[in-house]
XYZ file of C-alpha atoms in Angstrom:
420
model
C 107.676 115.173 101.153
C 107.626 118.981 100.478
C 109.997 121.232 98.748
C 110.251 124.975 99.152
C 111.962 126.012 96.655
C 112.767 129.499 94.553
C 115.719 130.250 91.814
C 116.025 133.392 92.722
C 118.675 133.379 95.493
C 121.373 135.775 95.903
C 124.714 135.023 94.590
C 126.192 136.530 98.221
C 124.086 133.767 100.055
C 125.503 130.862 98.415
C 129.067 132.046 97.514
C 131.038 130.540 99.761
C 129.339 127.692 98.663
C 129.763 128.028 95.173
C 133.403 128.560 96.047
C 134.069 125.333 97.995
C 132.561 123.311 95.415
C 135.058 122.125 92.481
C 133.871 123.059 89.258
C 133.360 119.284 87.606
C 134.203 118.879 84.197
C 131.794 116.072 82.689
C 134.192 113.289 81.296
C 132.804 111.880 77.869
C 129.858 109.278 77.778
C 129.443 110.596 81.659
C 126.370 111.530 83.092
C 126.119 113.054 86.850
C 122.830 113.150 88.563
C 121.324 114.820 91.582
C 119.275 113.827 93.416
C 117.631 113.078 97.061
C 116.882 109.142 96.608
C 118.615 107.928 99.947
C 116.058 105.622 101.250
C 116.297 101.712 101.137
C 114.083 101.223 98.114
C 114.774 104.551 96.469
C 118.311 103.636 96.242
C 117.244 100.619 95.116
C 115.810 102.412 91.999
C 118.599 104.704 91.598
C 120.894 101.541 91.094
C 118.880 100.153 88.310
C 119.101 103.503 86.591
C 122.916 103.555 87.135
C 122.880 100.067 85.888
C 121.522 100.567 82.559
C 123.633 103.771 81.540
C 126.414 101.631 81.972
C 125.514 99.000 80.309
C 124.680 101.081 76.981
C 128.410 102.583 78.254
C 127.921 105.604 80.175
C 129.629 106.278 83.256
C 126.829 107.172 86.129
C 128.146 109.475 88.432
C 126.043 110.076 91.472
C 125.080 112.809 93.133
C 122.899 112.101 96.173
C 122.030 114.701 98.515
C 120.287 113.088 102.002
C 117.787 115.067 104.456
C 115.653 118.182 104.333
C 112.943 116.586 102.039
C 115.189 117.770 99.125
C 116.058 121.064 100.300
C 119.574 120.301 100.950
C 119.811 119.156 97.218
C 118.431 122.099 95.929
C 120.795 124.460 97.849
C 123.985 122.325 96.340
C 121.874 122.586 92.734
C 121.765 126.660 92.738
C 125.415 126.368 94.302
C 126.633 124.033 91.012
C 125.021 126.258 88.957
C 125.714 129.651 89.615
C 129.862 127.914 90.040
C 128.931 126.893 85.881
C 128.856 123.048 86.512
C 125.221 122.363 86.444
C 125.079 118.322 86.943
C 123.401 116.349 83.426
C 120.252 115.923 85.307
C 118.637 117.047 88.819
C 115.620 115.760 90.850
C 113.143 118.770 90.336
C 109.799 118.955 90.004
C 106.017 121.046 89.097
C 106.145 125.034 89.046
C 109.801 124.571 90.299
C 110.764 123.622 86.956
C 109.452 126.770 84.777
C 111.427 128.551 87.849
C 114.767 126.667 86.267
C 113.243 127.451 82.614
C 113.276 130.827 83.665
C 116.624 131.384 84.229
C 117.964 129.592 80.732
C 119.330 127.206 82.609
C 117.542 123.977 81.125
C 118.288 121.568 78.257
C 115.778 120.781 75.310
C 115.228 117.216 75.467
C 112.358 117.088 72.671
C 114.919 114.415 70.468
C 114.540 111.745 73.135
C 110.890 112.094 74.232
C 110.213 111.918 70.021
C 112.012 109.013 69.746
C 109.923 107.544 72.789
C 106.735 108.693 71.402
C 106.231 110.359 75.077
C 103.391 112.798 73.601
C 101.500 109.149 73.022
C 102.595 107.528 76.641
C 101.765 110.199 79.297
C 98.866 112.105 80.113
C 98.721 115.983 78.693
C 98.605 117.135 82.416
C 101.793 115.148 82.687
C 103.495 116.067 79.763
C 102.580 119.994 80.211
C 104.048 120.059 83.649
C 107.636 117.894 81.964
C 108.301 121.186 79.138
C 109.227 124.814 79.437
C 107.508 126.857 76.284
C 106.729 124.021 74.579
C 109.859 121.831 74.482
C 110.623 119.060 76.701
C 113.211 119.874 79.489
C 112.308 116.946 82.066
C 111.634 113.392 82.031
C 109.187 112.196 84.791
C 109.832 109.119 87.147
C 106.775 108.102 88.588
C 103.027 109.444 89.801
C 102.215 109.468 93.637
C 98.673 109.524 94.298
C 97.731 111.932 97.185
C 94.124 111.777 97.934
C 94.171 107.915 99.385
C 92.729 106.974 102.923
C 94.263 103.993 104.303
C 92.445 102.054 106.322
C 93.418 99.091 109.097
C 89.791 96.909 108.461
C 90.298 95.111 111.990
C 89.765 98.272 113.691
C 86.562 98.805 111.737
C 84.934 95.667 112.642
C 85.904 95.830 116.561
C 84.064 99.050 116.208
C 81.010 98.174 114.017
C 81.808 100.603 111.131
C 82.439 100.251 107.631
C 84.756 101.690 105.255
C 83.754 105.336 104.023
C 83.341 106.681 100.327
C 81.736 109.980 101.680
C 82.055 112.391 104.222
C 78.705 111.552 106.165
C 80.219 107.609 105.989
C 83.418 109.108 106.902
C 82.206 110.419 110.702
C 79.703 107.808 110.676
C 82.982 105.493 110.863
C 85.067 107.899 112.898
C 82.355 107.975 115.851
C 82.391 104.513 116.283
C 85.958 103.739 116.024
C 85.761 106.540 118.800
C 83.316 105.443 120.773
C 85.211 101.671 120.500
C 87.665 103.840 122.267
C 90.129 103.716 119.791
C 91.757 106.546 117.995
C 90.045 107.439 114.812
C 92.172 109.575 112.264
C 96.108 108.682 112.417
C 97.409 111.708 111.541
C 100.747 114.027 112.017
C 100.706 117.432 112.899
C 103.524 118.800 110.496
C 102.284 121.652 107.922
C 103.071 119.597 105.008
C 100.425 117.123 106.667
C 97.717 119.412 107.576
C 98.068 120.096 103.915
C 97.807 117.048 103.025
C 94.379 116.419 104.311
C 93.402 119.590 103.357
C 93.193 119.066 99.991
C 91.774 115.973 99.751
C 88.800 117.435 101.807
C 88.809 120.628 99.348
C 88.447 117.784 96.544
C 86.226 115.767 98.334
C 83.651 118.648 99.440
C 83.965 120.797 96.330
C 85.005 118.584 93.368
C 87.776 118.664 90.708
C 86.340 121.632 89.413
C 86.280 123.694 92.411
C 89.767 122.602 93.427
C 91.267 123.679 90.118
C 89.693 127.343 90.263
C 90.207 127.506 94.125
C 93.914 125.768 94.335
C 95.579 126.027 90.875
C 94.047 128.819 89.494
C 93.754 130.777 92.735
C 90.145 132.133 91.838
C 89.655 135.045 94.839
C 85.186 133.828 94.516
C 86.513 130.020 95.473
C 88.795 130.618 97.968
C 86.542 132.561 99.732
C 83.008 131.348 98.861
C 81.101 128.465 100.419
C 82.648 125.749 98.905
C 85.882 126.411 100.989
C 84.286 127.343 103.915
C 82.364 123.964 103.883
C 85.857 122.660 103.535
C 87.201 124.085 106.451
C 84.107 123.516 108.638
C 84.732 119.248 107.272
C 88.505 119.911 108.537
C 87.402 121.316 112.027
C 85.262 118.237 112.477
C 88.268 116.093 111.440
C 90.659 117.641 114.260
C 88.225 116.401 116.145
C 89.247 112.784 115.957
C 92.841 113.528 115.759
C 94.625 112.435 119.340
C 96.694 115.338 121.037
C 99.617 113.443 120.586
C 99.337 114.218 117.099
C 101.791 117.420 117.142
C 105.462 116.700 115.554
C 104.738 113.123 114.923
C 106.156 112.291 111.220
C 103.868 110.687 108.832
C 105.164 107.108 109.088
C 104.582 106.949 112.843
C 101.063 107.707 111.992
C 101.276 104.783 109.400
C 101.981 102.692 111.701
C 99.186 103.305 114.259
C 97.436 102.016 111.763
C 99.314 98.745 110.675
C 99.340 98.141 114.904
C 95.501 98.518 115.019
C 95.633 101.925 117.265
C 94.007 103.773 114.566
C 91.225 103.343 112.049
C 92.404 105.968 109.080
C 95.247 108.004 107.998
C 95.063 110.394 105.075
C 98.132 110.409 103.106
C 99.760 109.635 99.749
C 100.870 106.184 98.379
C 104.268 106.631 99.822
C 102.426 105.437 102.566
C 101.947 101.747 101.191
C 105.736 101.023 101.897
C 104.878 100.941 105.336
C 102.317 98.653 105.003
C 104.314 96.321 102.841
C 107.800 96.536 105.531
C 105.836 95.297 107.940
C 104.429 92.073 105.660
C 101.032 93.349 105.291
C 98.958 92.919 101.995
C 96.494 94.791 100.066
C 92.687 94.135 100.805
C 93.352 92.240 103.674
C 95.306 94.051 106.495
C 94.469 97.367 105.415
C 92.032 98.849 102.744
C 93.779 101.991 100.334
C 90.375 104.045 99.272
C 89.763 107.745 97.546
C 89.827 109.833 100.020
C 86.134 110.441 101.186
C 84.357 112.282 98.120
C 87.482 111.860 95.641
C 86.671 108.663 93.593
C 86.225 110.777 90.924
C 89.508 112.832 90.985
C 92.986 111.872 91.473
C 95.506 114.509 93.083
C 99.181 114.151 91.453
C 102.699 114.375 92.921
C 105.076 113.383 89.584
C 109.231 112.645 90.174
C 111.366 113.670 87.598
C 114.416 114.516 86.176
C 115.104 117.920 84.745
C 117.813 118.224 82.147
C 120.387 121.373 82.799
C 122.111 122.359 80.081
C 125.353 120.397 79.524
C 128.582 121.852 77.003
C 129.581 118.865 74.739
C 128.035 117.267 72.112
C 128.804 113.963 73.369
C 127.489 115.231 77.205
C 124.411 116.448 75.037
C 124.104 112.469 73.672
C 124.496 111.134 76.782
C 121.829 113.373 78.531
C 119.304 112.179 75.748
C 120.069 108.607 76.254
C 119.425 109.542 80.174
C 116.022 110.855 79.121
C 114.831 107.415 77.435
C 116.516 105.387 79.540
C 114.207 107.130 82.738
C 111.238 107.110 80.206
C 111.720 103.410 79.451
C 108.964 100.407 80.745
C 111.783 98.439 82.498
C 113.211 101.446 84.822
C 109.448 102.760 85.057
C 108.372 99.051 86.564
C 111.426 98.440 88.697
C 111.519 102.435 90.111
C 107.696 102.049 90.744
C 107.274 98.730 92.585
C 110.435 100.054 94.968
C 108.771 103.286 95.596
C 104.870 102.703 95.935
C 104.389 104.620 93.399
C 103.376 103.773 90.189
C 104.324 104.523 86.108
C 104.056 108.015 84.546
C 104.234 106.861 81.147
C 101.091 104.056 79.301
C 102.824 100.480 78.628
C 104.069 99.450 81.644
C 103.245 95.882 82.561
C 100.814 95.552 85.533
C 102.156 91.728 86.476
C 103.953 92.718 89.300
C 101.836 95.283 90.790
C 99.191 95.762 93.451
C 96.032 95.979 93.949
C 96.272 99.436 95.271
C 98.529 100.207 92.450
C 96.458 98.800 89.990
C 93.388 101.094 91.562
C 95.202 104.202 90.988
C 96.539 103.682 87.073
C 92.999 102.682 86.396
C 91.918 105.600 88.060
C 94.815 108.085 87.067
C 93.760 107.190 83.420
C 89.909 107.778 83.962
C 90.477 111.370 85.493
C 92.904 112.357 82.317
C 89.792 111.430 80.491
C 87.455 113.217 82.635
C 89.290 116.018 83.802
C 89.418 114.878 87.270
C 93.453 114.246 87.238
C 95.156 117.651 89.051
C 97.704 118.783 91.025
C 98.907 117.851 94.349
C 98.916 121.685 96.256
C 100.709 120.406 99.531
C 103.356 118.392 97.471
C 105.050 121.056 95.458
C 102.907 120.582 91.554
C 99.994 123.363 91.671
C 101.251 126.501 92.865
C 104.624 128.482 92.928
C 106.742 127.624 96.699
C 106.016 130.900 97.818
C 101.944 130.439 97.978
C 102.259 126.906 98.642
C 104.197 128.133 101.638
C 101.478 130.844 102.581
C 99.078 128.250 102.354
C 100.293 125.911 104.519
C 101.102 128.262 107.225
C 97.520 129.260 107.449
C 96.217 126.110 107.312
C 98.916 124.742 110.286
C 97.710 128.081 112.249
C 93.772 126.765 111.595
C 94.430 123.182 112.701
C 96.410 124.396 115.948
C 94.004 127.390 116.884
C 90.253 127.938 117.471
C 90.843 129.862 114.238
C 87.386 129.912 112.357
C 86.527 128.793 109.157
C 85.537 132.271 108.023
C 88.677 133.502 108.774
C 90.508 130.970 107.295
C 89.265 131.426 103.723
C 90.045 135.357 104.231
C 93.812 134.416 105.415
C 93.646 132.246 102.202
C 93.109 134.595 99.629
C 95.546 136.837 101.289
C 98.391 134.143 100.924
C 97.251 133.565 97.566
C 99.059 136.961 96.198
C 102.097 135.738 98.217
C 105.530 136.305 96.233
């Protein structure tokens, strides 16, 4: 689910690249979108899209790039680009975008999000991460909610526990599902996950508030104060419960120890819930989707979208804008959503077809952009630029795979903080 991603690349590194791609002329009415939607229900989405540019007669011309987590799309982006065929639109998203902004690269969308009111329909800390100085250069898909714990409820009842809103319920739980002799924290052990779970404990133990000056704003007293070494003392306990099969496993085989009843908990993002509905099971009754322990409160975000590269033509330039709303617009917002788990960026979606656990995090995604709790997911690519996101992850990998100590850890912290 992560990207690493920086603009500045070398134009040596990707020229024979750049040369084996065809420069594309855009036809008129055309739009051609990149992107890394391969999966069953992604595609799914992507479809829907294609369908309703060509029904208001645009030609959709796809652009899907499979495998790396995105990576391999945003190698054949900077390749387009520095060749002078950018594609209409591109599958980017947080700090990455201001790195696009930065090289005058992007198109200013502001006429479509004014004509879809999107300064009225999406949270400021939504709409502030969708412009570059001020003007609108991306439209966003969807929110993923991060900070979940998903929970198999069978599990907890073999082993006498009950289903944690705190950390002290949280081990309470974990020792019995132990002691029940099952395993108690499904969990991978791939950077991106360790990250994961990271910052839902930094939210958990320190609050919004602490996460924003510790992980967005980088504060050198937060990353290195109490607060964070409470949070790595809470992740050292968690390893704890974590099998030693964990290392390598991908996040969906963790999932599914939980669907199969080998695990009690798993923390990951809603992406997760596709698993859960594959394999038939529902909401509230085969498995429980919680805050992660501590997070109620707060809601970590991981936001889709589409940024808009500049494009030559003034009917290219029409057809981009008509892209914009078409992304922004309640019927593609539903449809996209309810395929990916996720759920609508933008207010005045219906709810009919949703989910309980869906329906948990709008409620609770429009609460914390009222109360300041709503911020950005670290581990997936919206809070920091790729090159401390990267530093951060490798020291927090190196802590969950070493006897590395939580003192330590917030020193080797700060130090990947000024990472560039």
């Amino acid at each position: 689910m992560k990207i690493k991603l920086s603009v500045q690349v070398t134009l040596a590194a990707l020229a024979t690249i750049a040369v084996a791609l065809p420069v594309v002329s855009a036809q008129a009415a055309e739009v051609e979108v990149l992107h890394y939607w391969t999966s069953g229900g992604e595609a799914k989405s992507v479809a829907e899209l294609k369908k309703m540019m060509e029904a208001k007669g645009i030609n959709w011309k796809d652009f899907a790039v499979a495998g790396g987590g995105g990576e391999n799309a945003m190698t054949a982006l900077k390749a387009r680009v520095i060749a002078g065929s950018a594609p209409t639109a591109a599958q980017i998203k947080g700090p990455s975008i201001q790195e696009w902004g930065k090289e005058g690269v992007l198109a200013n969308i502001d006429a479509a999000a004014t004509e879809g009111k999107w300064e009225a329909n999406l949270p400021k800390v939504v709409s502030n991460v969708m412009k570059y100085q001020g003007h609108y250069v991306a439209a966003p898909v969807n929110v993923h909610r991060v900070n979940w714990l998903w929970i198999n409820p069978e599990v907890l009842a073999k082993a006498g526990a009950k289903a944690p809103t705190n950390f002290v319920e949280f081990f309470d739980a974990a020792d019995k599902i132990k002691k029940a002799g099952m395993i108690a924290v499904a969990h991978g052990g791939q950077p991106w996950q360790d990250a994961t779970v990271f910052e839902s404990v930094a939210l958990g133990v320190g609050g919004a508030d602490f996460y924003k000056k510790a992980i967005v704003q980088l504060d050198p007293a937060s990353l290195t104060g109490p607060t964070m070494i409470k949070t790595f003392e809470t992740l050292a306990k968690i390893k704890t419960y974590i099998d030693k099969d964990a290392a390598g496993r991908d996040w969906n085989l963790a999932t599914a120890m939980i669907i199969n009843g080998k695990a009690g908990m798993q923390f990951m993002g809603d992406w997760a819930k596709g698993e859960f509905t594959a394999a038939g099971k529902q909401p509230g009754k085969d498995y429980l989707c919680m805050p992660a322990p501590g997070t109620d409160k707060a809601f970590t975000f991981n936001i889709d979208s589409m940024t808009m590269f500049k494009v030559k033509s003034a009917e290219e330039q029409k057809s981009q804008l008509v892209l914009a709303g078409a992304i922004m617009s309640p019927e593609f917002q539903e449809v996209f959503n309810l395929n990916k788990g996720s759920i609508p960026a933008r207010a005045g979606v219906s709810r009919a077809k949703f989910d309980s656990c869906a329906i948990k995090s709008m409620d609770d995604m429009d609460a914390t952009s009222k109360n300041g709790g709503l911020v950005p997911s670290f581990a997936h690519g919206m809070a920091i630029d790729s090159a401390k996101a990267g530093a951060f992850q490798d020291v927090i990998a190196k802590f969950m795979n070493s006897s590395m100590t939580p003192q330590a850890a917030v020193l080797a912290l700060a130090k990947a903080a000024k990472a560039k």
